[in-house]
Coordinates of C-alpha atoms in Angstrom, one line a residue:
X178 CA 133.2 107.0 145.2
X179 CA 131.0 104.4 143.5
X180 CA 127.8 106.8 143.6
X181 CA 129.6 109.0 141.0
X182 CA 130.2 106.8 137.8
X183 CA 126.3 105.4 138.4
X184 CA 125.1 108.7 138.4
X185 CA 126.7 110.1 135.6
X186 CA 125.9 106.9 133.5
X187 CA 122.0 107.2 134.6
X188 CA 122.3 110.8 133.3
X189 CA 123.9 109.4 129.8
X190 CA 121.4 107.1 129.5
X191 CA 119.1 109.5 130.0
X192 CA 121.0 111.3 126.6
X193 CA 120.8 108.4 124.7
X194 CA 117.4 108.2 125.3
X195 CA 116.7 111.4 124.0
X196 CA 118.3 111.2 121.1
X197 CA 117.3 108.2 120.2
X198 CA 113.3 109.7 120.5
X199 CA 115.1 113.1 118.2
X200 CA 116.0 110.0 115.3
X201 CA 113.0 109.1 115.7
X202 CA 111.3 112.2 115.0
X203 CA 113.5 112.9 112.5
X204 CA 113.2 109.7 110.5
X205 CA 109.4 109.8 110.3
X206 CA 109.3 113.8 109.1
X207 CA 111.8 112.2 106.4
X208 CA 110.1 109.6 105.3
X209 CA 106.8 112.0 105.1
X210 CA 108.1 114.3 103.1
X211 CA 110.0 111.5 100.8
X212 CA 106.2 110.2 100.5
X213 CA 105.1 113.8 99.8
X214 CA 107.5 114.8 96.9
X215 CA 106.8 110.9 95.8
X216 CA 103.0 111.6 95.1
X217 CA 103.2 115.3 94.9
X218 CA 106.1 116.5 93.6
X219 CA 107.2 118.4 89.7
X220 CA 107.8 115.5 87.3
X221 CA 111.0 116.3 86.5
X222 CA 112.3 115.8 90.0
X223 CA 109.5 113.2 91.5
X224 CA 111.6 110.6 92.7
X225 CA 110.8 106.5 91.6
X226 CA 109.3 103.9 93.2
X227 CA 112.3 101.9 93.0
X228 CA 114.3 105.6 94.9
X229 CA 111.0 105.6 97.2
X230 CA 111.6 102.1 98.5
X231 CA 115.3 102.4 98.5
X232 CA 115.0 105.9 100.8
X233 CA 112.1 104.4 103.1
X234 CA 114.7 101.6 103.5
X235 CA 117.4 103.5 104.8
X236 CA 115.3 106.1 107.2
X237 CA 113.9 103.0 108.7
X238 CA 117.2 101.0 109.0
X239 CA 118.5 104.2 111.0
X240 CA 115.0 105.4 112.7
X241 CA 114.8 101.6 113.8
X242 CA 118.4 100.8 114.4
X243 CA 120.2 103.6 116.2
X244 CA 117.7 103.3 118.9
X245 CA 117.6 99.0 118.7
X246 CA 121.4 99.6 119.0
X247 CA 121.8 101.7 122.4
X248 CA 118.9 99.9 124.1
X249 CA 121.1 96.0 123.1
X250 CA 124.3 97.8 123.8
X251 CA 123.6 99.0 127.5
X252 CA 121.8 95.9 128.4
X253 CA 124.6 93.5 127.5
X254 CA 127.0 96.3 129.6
X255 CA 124.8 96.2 132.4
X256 CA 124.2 92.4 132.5
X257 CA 128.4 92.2 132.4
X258 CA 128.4 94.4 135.9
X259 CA 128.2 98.0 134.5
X260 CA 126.1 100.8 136.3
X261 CA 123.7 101.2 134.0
X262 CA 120.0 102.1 134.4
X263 CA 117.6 99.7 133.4
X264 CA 115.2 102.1 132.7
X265 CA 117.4 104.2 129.4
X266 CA 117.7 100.9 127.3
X267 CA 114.0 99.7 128.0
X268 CA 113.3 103.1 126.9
X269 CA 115.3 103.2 123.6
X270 CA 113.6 99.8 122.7
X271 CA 110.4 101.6 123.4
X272 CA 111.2 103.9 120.8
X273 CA 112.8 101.1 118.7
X274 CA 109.0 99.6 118.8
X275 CA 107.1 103.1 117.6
X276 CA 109.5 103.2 115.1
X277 CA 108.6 99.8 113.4
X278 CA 104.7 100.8 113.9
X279 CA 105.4 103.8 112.4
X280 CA 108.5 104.2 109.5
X281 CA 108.7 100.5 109.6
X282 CA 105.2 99.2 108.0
X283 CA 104.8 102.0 106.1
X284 CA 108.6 101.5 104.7
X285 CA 107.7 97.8 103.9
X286 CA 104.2 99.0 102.1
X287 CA 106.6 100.9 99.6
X288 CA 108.7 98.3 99.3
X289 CA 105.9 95.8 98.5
X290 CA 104.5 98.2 96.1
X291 CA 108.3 98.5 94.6
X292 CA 108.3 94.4 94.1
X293 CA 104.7 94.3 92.7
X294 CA 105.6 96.9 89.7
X295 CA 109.2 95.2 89.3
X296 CA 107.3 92.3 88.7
X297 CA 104.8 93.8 86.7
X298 CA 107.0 96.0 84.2
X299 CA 109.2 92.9 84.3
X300 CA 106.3 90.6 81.6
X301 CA 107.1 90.8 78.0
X302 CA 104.3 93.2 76.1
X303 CA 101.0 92.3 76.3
X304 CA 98.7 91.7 72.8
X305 CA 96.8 95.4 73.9
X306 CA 100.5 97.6 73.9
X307 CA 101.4 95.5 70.2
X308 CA 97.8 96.2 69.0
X309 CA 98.8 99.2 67.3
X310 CA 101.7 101.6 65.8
X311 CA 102.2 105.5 66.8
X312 CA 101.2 106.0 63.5
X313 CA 97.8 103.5 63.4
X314 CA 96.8 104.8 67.1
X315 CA 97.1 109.0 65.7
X316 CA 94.9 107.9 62.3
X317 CA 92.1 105.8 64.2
X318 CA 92.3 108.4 67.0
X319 CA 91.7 110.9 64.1
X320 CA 88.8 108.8 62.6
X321 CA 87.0 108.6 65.9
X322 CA 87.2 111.9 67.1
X323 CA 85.8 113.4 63.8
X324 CA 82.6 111.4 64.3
X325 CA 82.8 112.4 67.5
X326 CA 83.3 116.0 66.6
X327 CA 80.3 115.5 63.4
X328 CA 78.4 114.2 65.8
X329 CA 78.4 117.3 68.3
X330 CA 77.5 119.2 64.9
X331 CA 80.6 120.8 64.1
X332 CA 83.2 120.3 61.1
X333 CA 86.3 118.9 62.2
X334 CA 88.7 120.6 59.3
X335 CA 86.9 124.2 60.7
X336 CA 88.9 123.6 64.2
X337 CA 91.9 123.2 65.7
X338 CA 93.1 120.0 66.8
X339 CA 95.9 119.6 69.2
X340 CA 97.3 116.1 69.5
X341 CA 99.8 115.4 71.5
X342 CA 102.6 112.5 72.2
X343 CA 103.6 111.9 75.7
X344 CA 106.3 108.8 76.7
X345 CA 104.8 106.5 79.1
X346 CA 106.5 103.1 80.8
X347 CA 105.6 99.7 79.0
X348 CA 105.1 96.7 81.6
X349 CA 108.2 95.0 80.1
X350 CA 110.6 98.4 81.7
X351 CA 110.6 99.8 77.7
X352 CA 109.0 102.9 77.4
X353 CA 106.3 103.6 75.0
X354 CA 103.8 106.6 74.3
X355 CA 100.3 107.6 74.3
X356 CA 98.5 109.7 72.2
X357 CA 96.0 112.5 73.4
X358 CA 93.0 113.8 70.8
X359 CA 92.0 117.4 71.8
X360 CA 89.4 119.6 69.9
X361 CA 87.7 122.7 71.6
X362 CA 85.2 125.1 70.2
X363 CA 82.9 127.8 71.2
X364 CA 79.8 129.4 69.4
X365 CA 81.1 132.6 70.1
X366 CA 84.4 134.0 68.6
X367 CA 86.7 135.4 71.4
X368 CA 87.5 139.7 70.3
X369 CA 84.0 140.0 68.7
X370 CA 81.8 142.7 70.0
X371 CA 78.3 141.3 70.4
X372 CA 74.5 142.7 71.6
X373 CA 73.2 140.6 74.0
X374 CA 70.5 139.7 72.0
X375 CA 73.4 138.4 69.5
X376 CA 74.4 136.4 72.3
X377 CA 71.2 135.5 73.2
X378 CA 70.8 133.8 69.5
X379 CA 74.1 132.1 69.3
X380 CA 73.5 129.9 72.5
X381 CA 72.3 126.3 72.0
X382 CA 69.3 125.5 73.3
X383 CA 69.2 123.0 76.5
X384 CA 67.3 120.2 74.0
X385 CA 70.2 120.8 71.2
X386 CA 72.7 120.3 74.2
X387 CA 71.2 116.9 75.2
X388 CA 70.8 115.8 71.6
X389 CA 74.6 116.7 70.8
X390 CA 75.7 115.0 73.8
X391 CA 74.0 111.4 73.3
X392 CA 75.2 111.2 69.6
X393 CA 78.6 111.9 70.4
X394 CA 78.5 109.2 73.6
X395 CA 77.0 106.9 71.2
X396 CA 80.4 107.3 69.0
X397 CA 82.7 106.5 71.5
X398 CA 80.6 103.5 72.9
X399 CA 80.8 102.4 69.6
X400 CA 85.0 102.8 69.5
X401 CA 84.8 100.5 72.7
X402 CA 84.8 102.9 75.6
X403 CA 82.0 102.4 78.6
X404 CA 80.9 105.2 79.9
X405 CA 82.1 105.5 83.7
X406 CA 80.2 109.2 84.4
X407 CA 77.8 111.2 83.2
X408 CA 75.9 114.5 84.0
X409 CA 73.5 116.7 82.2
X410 CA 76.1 117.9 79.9
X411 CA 79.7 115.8 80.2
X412 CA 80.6 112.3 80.3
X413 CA 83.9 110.5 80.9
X414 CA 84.7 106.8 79.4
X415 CA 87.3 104.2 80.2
X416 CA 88.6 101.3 77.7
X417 CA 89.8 98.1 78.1
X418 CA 91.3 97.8 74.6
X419 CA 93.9 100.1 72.8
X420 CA 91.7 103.3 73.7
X421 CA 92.1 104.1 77.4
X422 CA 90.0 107.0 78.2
X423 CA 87.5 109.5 76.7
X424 CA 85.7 112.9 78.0
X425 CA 83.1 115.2 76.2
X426 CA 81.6 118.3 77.2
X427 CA 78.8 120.3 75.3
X428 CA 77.5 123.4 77.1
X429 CA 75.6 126.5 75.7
X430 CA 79.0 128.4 74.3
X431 CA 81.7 125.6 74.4
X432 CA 82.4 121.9 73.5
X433 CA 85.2 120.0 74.3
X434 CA 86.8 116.2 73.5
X435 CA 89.6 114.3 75.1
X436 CA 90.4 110.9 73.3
X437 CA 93.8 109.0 74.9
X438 CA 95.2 105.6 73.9
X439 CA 96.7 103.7 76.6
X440 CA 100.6 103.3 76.2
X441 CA 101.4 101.5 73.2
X442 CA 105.0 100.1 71.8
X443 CA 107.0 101.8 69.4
X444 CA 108.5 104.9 70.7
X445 CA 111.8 105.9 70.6
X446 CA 113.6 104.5 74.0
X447 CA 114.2 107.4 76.4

């Protein structure tokens, strides 16, 4: 009579057990794919860091937990007299264990990350976001990309400009924007039938290319950027000051500049 209760309690130990390694599984293909849409997802529906943490939180608190839970439960039932196997709870704390190598430190690595940018965004402005106005950032971004664009040999009223606004968060949680300077050209007009010798003739030469290029990285050195990168024909620049980052590109048909602030104060709150 007493070899039926110990048997079937072995066998729901054994259950436990399982589903305690199916949370498991479960909670670490959530928090993965909470990580994925974090990093990867559309920007309208990329979750925070501060929704990151607070998810990673919960699928460990349950992934951890449930299986901390059984594996407590049944030892402190067996230790009181009750047929229980020892080998189901030692089993579920197992999994308890992979769990806290696994969802647990890389939960508490977002949470860290959440604390360091709380604390961050939480300083008042710093002298670089005051330094200028919407306004002061779009006219100097307008006088440096016109020597830029002079430079390259071309005439900036001739072109199209697209300049652009995007919101951005300030380090004290207010939100800010930065500008973006874009001018593109090409030597040959798109919908115009052309002999290749036409072509031919309307190419720059590899030496005009190179001379282009170093006058118009000369320009934005002098606005402050460094130049991070450069090949035969591009370059790309990083700031330290009010001016954040800087591309050009001449080739035989086509040049192109990027010029971006970094995120300045005085933009409408979202």
């Amino acid at each position: 009579m007493q070899g039926g209760p110990t048997e079937q309690r072995g066998r729901g130990g054994v259950g436990w057990v399982v589903t305690s390694a199916v949370v498991l599984v479960a909670g670490t293909f959530a928090w993965v794919v909470l990580s994925v849409v974090g990093d990867f997802g559309p920007g309208q529906t990329r979750p925070s860091l501060g929704a990151r943490a607070l998810g990673s939180v919960v699928i460990a608190v349950v992934t951890i937990g449930f299986p901390t839970a059984v594996g407590v439960v049944h030892l402190t039932q067996r230790r009181r007299g009750a047929a229980i196997r020892l080998g189901a709870p030692i089993a579920c704390l197992v999994i308890a264990v992979l769990g806290i190598w696994t969802v647990g430190f890389a939960s508490t690595g977002v949470v860290v990350d959440w604390a360091s940018d709380h604390h961050r965004r939480a300083q008042p402005l710093s002298a670089v976001e005051t330094s200028r106005t919407q306004a002061q950032a779009a006219r100097d971004l307008d006088t440096i990309g016109a020597a830029a664009v002079g430079a390259l040999g071309a005439d900036l009223a001739d072109e199209q400009v697209l300049r652009s606004s995007s919101a951005c968060p300030l380090s004290n949680e207010e939100w800010g924007a930065q500008q973006t300077w874009e001018w593109r050209t090409s030597t040959i007009p798109e919908g115009v039938a052309r002999t290749d010798e036409e072509l031919d003739a309307s190419l720059l030469g590899r030496q005009e290319v190179a001379r282009r290029t170093a006058a118009a990285r000369a320009v934005l050195e002098d606005a402050g950027l460094t130049q991070e990168s450069v090949a035969d024909r591009s370059a790309t620049f990083t700031g330290k000051r009010w001016l954040d980052s800087g591309y050009l590109e001449v080739t035989t048909t086509d040049t192109d500049v990027t010029l971006q602030t970094r995120c300045l104060a005085g933009q409408a709150r979202r």
